[in-house]
Amino acid sequence: RCLTGRAGKSWRRLHLRPTHMCSGREFATQRGYQMSIKAGDKVPAVTLKHKTADGIDDVSTADLFNGKKVVVFAVPGAFTPTCSAKHLPGFVNKAADLKAKGVDTIACVSVNDAFVMDAWGQDQKVGDKVMMLADGSADLAKALGQVLDLTDRGMGVRSGRYAMIVDNGTVSEMLVEEPGAFEVSSAEYVLGKL
């Protein structure tokens, strides 16, 4: 059916499916992305962005993980309530404890641009404790099977909340939260897994 506009122009009526929040696994299946990564898997090759005083740098997963023990935690969005009040501050506060357990790098990833991640890091006073990485096009979220569909909330495609421990490019722990939860990806929980 069509709707007729002025001057005889016609427009097709749009039939939009209602969107809903779904898990990374469910969204990945719907969109043809890789299923969720698990312990023992290699981290896929993806390039992230990191803002420094000199500009925006590309950070490949190879550069980030090879030859190092890295804790990565992902949040649905910078400046959002749980992410700002609990998730990021927890890793900032526990950075010394994590490093004492042999962690070389702590990185926060979100589907935001590098400017937003830098501003959020400054607001949270992360200093050099946490590397703020932008996954602007959700490439890492898609590669890990951790996409969160928040289009019904006007936020588009985001990353689900998770933490992972990566040893020399291989995932040793993949700690994925249920939608809306904040438990297994906390700094305290990750410390207990090291």
PDB file of C-alpha atoms in Angstrom:
ATOM      1  CA  ARG A   1       0.000   0.000   0.000  1.00  0.00           C
ATOM      2  CA  CYS A   2       1.114   3.531  -0.652  1.00  0.00           C
ATOM      3  CA  LEU A   3       0.472   6.908   0.852  1.00  0.00           C
ATOM      4  CA  THR A   4      -0.054   9.653  -1.708  1.00  0.00           C
ATOM      5  CA  GLY A   5       1.747  12.948  -1.212  1.00  0.00           C
ATOM      6  CA  ARG A   6       1.432  16.362  -2.793  1.00  0.00           C
ATOM      7  CA  ALA A   7       1.813  16.687  -6.582  1.00  0.00           C
ATOM      8  CA  GLY A   8       0.899  13.054  -7.064  1.00  0.00           C
ATOM      9  CA  LYS A   9       4.074  11.760  -5.439  1.00  0.00           C
ATOM     10  CA  SER A  10       3.679   8.496  -3.604  1.00  0.00           C
ATOM     11  CA  TRP A  11       5.568   7.103  -0.671  1.00  0.00           C
ATOM     12  CA  ARG A  12       5.729   3.511   0.352  1.00  0.00           C
ATOM     13  CA  ARG A  13       4.508   2.857   3.847  1.00  0.00           C
ATOM     14  CA  LEU A  14       7.343   1.624   5.980  1.00  0.00           C
ATOM     15  CA  HIS A  15       6.743  -1.553   7.920  1.00  0.00           C
ATOM     16  CA  LEU A  16       9.259  -1.500  10.738  1.00  0.00           C
ATOM     17  CA  ARG A  17       9.800  -4.477  12.969  1.00  0.00           C
ATOM     18  CA  PRO A  18       9.835  -3.629  16.648  1.00  0.00           C
ATOM     19  CA  THR A  19      13.339  -3.864  17.991  1.00  0.00           C
ATOM     20  CA  HIS A  20      14.243  -5.496  21.270  1.00  0.00           C
ATOM     21  CA  MET A  21      17.191  -5.961  23.540  1.00  0.00           C
ATOM     22  CA  CYS A  22      18.907  -9.224  22.871  1.00  0.00           C
ATOM     23  CA  SER A  23      22.043 -10.899  24.016  1.00  0.00           C
ATOM     24  CA  GLY A  24      25.281 -10.800  22.063  1.00  0.00           C
ATOM     25  CA  ARG A  25      24.813 -14.444  21.049  1.00  0.00           C
ATOM     26  CA  GLU A  26      21.252 -13.879  19.820  1.00  0.00           C
ATOM     27  CA  PHE A  27      22.148 -10.683  17.928  1.00  0.00           C
ATOM     28  CA  ALA A  28      25.232 -12.309  16.441  1.00  0.00           C
ATOM     29  CA  THR A  29      23.119 -15.156  15.113  1.00  0.00           C
ATOM     30  CA  GLN A  30      20.554 -12.753  13.633  1.00  0.00           C
ATOM     31  CA  ARG A  31      23.183 -10.606  11.919  1.00  0.00           C
ATOM     32  CA  GLY A  32      25.585 -13.356  10.845  1.00  0.00           C
ATOM     33  CA  TYR A  33      28.385 -12.307  13.188  1.00  0.00           C
ATOM     34  CA  GLN A  34      30.732 -14.734  14.911  1.00  0.00           C
ATOM     35  CA  MET A  35      29.382 -16.571  17.946  1.00  0.00           C
ATOM     36  CA  SER A  36      30.678 -15.673  21.382  1.00  0.00           C
ATOM     37  CA  ILE A  37      34.369 -16.191  21.957  1.00  0.00           C
ATOM     38  CA  LYS A  38      35.328 -18.538  24.795  1.00  0.00           C
ATOM     39  CA  ALA A  39      38.309 -19.511  26.910  1.00  0.00           C
ATOM     40  CA  GLY A  40      40.995 -21.095  24.753  1.00  0.00           C
ATOM     41  CA  ASP A  41      40.133 -19.049  21.653  1.00  0.00           C
ATOM     42  CA  LYS A  42      42.505 -16.557  20.047  1.00  0.00           C
ATOM     43  CA  VAL A  43      41.303 -12.953  20.007  1.00  0.00           C
ATOM     44  CA  PRO A  44      40.369 -12.050  16.407  1.00  0.00           C
ATOM     45  CA  ALA A  45      42.331  -9.418  14.509  1.00  0.00           C
ATOM     46  CA  VAL A  46      40.610  -6.056  14.941  1.00  0.00           C
ATOM     47  CA  THR A  47      41.831  -2.461  15.068  1.00  0.00           C
ATOM     48  CA  LEU A  48      40.697  -0.146  17.869  1.00  0.00           C
ATOM     49  CA  LYS A  49      41.369   3.567  18.399  1.00  0.00           C
ATOM     50  CA  HIS A  50      43.178   5.286  21.274  1.00  0.00           C
ATOM     51  CA  LYS A  51      43.455   9.051  21.729  1.00  0.00           C
ATOM     52  CA  THR A  52      46.785  10.341  22.995  1.00  0.00           C
ATOM     53  CA  ALA A  53      48.266  13.819  23.347  1.00  0.00           C
ATOM     54  CA  ASP A  54      49.623  13.429  19.795  1.00  0.00           C
ATOM     55  CA  GLY A  55      46.353  12.396  18.154  1.00  0.00           C
ATOM     56  CA  ILE A  56      44.417   9.212  17.552  1.00  0.00           C
ATOM     57  CA  ASP A  57      46.381   5.987  17.225  1.00  0.00           C
ATOM     58  CA  ASP A  58      45.352   2.662  15.736  1.00  0.00           C
ATOM     59  CA  VAL A  59      45.742  -0.182  18.221  1.00  0.00           C
ATOM     60  CA  SER A  60      45.608  -3.653  16.713  1.00  0.00           C
ATOM     61  CA  THR A  61      44.614  -6.594  18.860  1.00  0.00           C
ATOM     62  CA  ALA A  62      48.028  -8.076  18.023  1.00  0.00           C
ATOM     63  CA  ASP A  63      49.782  -5.023  19.475  1.00  0.00           C
ATOM     64  CA  LEU A  64      47.497  -5.029  22.502  1.00  0.00           C
ATOM     65  CA  PHE A  65      47.747  -8.718  23.403  1.00  0.00           C
ATOM     66  CA  ASN A  66      50.848 -10.380  21.966  1.00  0.00           C
ATOM     67  CA  GLY A  67      53.401 -11.289  24.642  1.00  0.00           C
ATOM     68  CA  LYS A  68      51.301  -9.754  27.438  1.00  0.00           C
ATOM     69  CA  LYS A  69      48.681 -10.548  30.036  1.00  0.00           C
ATOM     70  CA  VAL A  70      45.810  -8.118  29.493  1.00  0.00           C
ATOM     71  CA  VAL A  71      42.495  -7.541  31.226  1.00  0.00           C
ATOM     72  CA  VAL A  72      39.868  -6.035  28.943  1.00  0.00           C
ATOM     73  CA  PHE A  73      36.476  -4.953  30.168  1.00  0.00           C
ATOM     74  CA  ALA A  74      33.730  -3.694  27.900  1.00  0.00           C
ATOM     75  CA  VAL A  75      30.863  -1.391  28.727  1.00  0.00           C
ATOM     76  CA  PRO A  76      27.712  -0.485  26.774  1.00  0.00           C
ATOM     77  CA  GLY A  77      28.563   3.208  26.773  1.00  0.00           C
ATOM     78  CA  ALA A  78      30.823   5.915  28.154  1.00  0.00           C
ATOM     79  CA  PHE A  79      29.245   8.227  30.731  1.00  0.00           C
ATOM     80  CA  THR A  80      26.357   5.804  31.350  1.00  0.00           C
ATOM     81  CA  PRO A  81      25.313   5.239  34.996  1.00  0.00           C
ATOM     82  CA  THR A  82      26.645   1.770  35.916  1.00  0.00           C
ATOM     83  CA  CYS A  83      29.698   2.188  33.724  1.00  0.00           C
ATOM     84  CA  SER A  84      30.629   5.518  35.334  1.00  0.00           C
ATOM     85  CA  ALA A  85      29.609   4.784  38.919  1.00  0.00           C
ATOM     86  CA  LYS A  86      30.908   1.213  39.256  1.00  0.00           C
ATOM     87  CA  HIS A  87      32.555  -0.516  36.327  1.00  0.00           C
ATOM     88  CA  LEU A  88      35.342   1.871  35.268  1.00  0.00           C
ATOM     89  CA  PRO A  89      36.040   3.203  38.800  1.00  0.00           C
ATOM     90  CA  GLY A  90      36.395  -0.373  40.057  1.00  0.00           C
ATOM     91  CA  PHE A  91      39.243  -1.063  37.630  1.00  0.00           C
ATOM     92  CA  VAL A  92      40.875   2.288  38.343  1.00  0.00           C
ATOM     93  CA  ASN A  93      40.777   1.548  42.098  1.00  0.00           C
ATOM     94  CA  LYS A  94      42.031  -2.041  41.687  1.00  0.00           C
ATOM     95  CA  ALA A  95      44.682  -1.290  39.038  1.00  0.00           C
ATOM     96  CA  ALA A  96      47.620  -1.808  41.428  1.00  0.00           C
ATOM     97  CA  ASP A  97      46.162  -5.116  42.667  1.00  0.00           C
ATOM     98  CA  LEU A  98      45.658  -6.328  39.101  1.00  0.00           C
ATOM     99  CA  LYS A  99      49.208  -5.343  38.127  1.00  0.00           C
ATOM    100  CA  ALA A 100      50.512  -7.162  41.208  1.00  0.00           C
ATOM    101  CA  LYS A 101      48.885 -10.327  39.810  1.00  0.00           C
ATOM    102  CA  GLY A 102      50.925 -10.015  36.616  1.00  0.00           C
ATOM    103  CA  VAL A 103      48.581  -7.966  34.444  1.00  0.00           C
ATOM    104  CA  ASP A 104      50.518  -5.812  31.979  1.00  0.00           C
ATOM    105  CA  THR A 105      47.619  -3.744  30.626  1.00  0.00           C
ATOM    106  CA  ILE A 106      44.071  -2.944  31.737  1.00  0.00           C
ATOM    107  CA  ALA A 107      41.868  -1.741  28.899  1.00  0.00           C
ATOM    108  CA  CYS A 108      38.334  -0.393  28.791  1.00  0.00           C
ATOM    109  CA  VAL A 109      36.476  -0.802  25.486  1.00  0.00           C
ATOM    110  CA  SER A 110      33.213   0.768  24.388  1.00  0.00           C
ATOM    111  CA  VAL A 111      31.364   1.405  21.142  1.00  0.00           C
ATOM    112  CA  ASN A 112      32.110   5.120  21.268  1.00  0.00           C
ATOM    113  CA  ASP A 113      34.592   7.261  19.381  1.00  0.00           C
ATOM    114  CA  ALA A 114      38.107   7.943  20.644  1.00  0.00           C
ATOM    115  CA  PHE A 115      37.264  11.523  21.643  1.00  0.00           C
ATOM    116  CA  VAL A 116      34.430  10.368  23.884  1.00  0.00           C
ATOM    117  CA  MET A 117      36.564   7.635  25.444  1.00  0.00           C
ATOM    118  CA  ASP A 118      39.337  10.146  26.136  1.00  0.00           C
ATOM    119  CA  ALA A 119      36.908  12.653  27.692  1.00  0.00           C
ATOM    120  CA  TRP A 120      35.372   9.910  29.837  1.00  0.00           C
ATOM    121  CA  GLY A 121      38.818   8.787  30.976  1.00  0.00           C
ATOM    122  CA  GLN A 122      39.698  12.350  31.951  1.00  0.00           C
ATOM    123  CA  ASP A 123      36.392  12.746  33.788  1.00  0.00           C
ATOM    124  CA  GLN A 124      37.063   9.503  35.694  1.00  0.00           C
ATOM    125  CA  LYS A 125      40.727  10.417  36.325  1.00  0.00           C
ATOM    126  CA  VAL A 126      42.030   7.113  34.961  1.00  0.00           C
ATOM    127  CA  GLY A 127      45.510   8.477  34.224  1.00  0.00           C
ATOM    128  CA  ASP A 128      47.692   5.627  32.966  1.00  0.00           C
ATOM    129  CA  LYS A 129      45.865   2.984  35.025  1.00  0.00           C
ATOM    130  CA  VAL A 130      43.354   2.049  32.312  1.00  0.00           C
ATOM    131  CA  MET A 131      43.784   2.313  28.543  1.00  0.00           C
ATOM    132  CA  MET A 132      40.602   3.815  27.062  1.00  0.00           C
ATOM    133  CA  LEU A 133      39.926   2.136  23.715  1.00  0.00           C
ATOM    134  CA  ALA A 134      37.263   3.070  21.185  1.00  0.00           C
ATOM    135  CA  ASP A 135      35.460   0.369  19.202  1.00  0.00           C
ATOM    136  CA  GLY A 136      33.575   2.957  17.192  1.00  0.00           C
ATOM    137  CA  SER A 137      32.072   0.624  14.592  1.00  0.00           C
ATOM    138  CA  ALA A 138      31.607  -2.277  17.039  1.00  0.00           C
ATOM    139  CA  ASP A 139      34.199  -4.345  15.158  1.00  0.00           C
ATOM    140  CA  LEU A 140      35.539  -5.968  18.317  1.00  0.00           C
ATOM    141  CA  ALA A 141      32.071  -6.494  19.757  1.00  0.00           C
ATOM    142  CA  LYS A 142      31.035  -8.235  16.532  1.00  0.00           C
ATOM    143  CA  ALA A 143      34.228 -10.311  16.321  1.00  0.00           C
ATOM    144  CA  LEU A 144      33.770 -11.507  19.912  1.00  0.00           C
ATOM    145  CA  GLY A 145      30.048 -12.182  19.531  1.00  0.00           C
ATOM    146  CA  GLN A 146      29.289  -9.565  22.199  1.00  0.00           C
ATOM    147  CA  VAL A 147      26.991  -7.207  20.324  1.00  0.00           C
ATOM    148  CA  LEU A 148      24.136  -5.660  22.287  1.00  0.00           C
ATOM    149  CA  ASP A 149      21.241  -4.293  20.238  1.00  0.00           C
ATOM    150  CA  LEU A 150      20.002  -1.109  21.926  1.00  0.00           C
ATOM    151  CA  THR A 151      18.335   0.412  18.877  1.00  0.00           C
ATOM    152  CA  ASP A 152      15.001   0.451  20.697  1.00  0.00           C
ATOM    153  CA  ARG A 153      16.587   2.818  23.223  1.00  0.00           C
ATOM    154  CA  GLY A 154      18.104   5.076  20.596  1.00  0.00           C
ATOM    155  CA  MET A 155      21.654   3.834  21.291  1.00  0.00           C
ATOM    156  CA  GLY A 156      22.186   1.645  18.227  1.00  0.00           C
ATOM    157  CA  VAL A 157      24.490  -1.350  18.281  1.00  0.00           C
ATOM    158  CA  ARG A 158      26.688  -1.497  21.380  1.00  0.00           C
ATOM    159  CA  SER A 159      28.925  -3.928  23.200  1.00  0.00           C
ATOM    160  CA  GLY A 160      27.541  -6.124  25.910  1.00  0.00           C
ATOM    161  CA  ARG A 161      29.154  -5.863  29.333  1.00  0.00           C
ATOM    162  CA  TYR A 162      31.983  -8.353  29.841  1.00  0.00           C
ATOM    163  CA  ALA A 163      35.530  -8.766  31.050  1.00  0.00           C
ATOM    164  CA  MET A 164      38.173 -11.052  29.611  1.00  0.00           C
ATOM    165  CA  ILE A 165      41.642 -12.084  30.636  1.00  0.00           C
ATOM    166  CA  VAL A 166      43.923 -12.571  27.656  1.00  0.00           C
ATOM    167  CA  ASP A 167      47.317 -14.300  27.853  1.00  0.00           C
ATOM    168  CA  ASN A 168      49.508 -13.692  24.804  1.00  0.00           C
ATOM    169  CA  GLY A 169      46.509 -13.332  22.493  1.00  0.00           C
ATOM    170  CA  THR A 170      44.525 -16.278  23.879  1.00  0.00           C
ATOM    171  CA  VAL A 171      41.453 -15.827  26.076  1.00  0.00           C
ATOM    172  CA  SER A 172      41.932 -17.521  29.447  1.00  0.00           C
ATOM    173  CA  GLU A 173      38.708 -16.189  31.014  1.00  0.00           C
ATOM    174  CA  MET A 174      35.596 -14.803  29.295  1.00  0.00           C
ATOM    175  CA  LEU A 175      33.239 -13.291  31.851  1.00  0.00           C
ATOM    176  CA  VAL A 176      29.996 -12.214  30.193  1.00  0.00           C
ATOM    177  CA  GLU A 177      27.199 -10.426  32.017  1.00  0.00           C
ATOM    178  CA  GLU A 178      23.517 -11.087  31.458  1.00  0.00           C
ATOM    179  CA  PRO A 179      21.764  -7.965  30.075  1.00  0.00           C
ATOM    180  CA  GLY A 180      21.360  -5.438  32.875  1.00  0.00           C
ATOM    181  CA  ALA A 181      23.656  -7.296  35.309  1.00  0.00           C
ATOM    182  CA  PHE A 182      26.954  -6.202  36.828  1.00  0.00           C
ATOM    183  CA  GLU A 183      28.732  -8.988  38.703  1.00  0.00           C
ATOM    184  CA  VAL A 184      31.172 -11.215  36.824  1.00  0.00           C
ATOM    185  CA  SER A 185      32.852  -8.388  34.893  1.00  0.00           C
ATOM    186  CA  SER A 186      33.739  -6.348  37.985  1.00  0.00           C
ATOM    187  CA  ALA A 187      37.337  -5.667  38.933  1.00  0.00           C
ATOM    188  CA  GLU A 188      36.886  -7.644  42.168  1.00  0.00           C
ATOM    189  CA  TYR A 189      35.572 -10.696  40.333  1.00  0.00           C
ATOM    190  CA  VAL A 190      38.367 -10.514  37.744  1.00  0.00           C
ATOM    191  CA  LEU A 191      40.956 -10.311  40.539  1.00  0.00           C
ATOM    192  CA  GLY A 192      39.618 -13.573  41.883  1.00  0.00           C
ATOM    193  CA  LYS A 193      40.189 -15.216  38.505  1.00  0.00           C
ATOM    194  CA  LEU A 194      43.883 -14.250  38.244  1.00  0.00           C
TER     195      LEU A 194
END
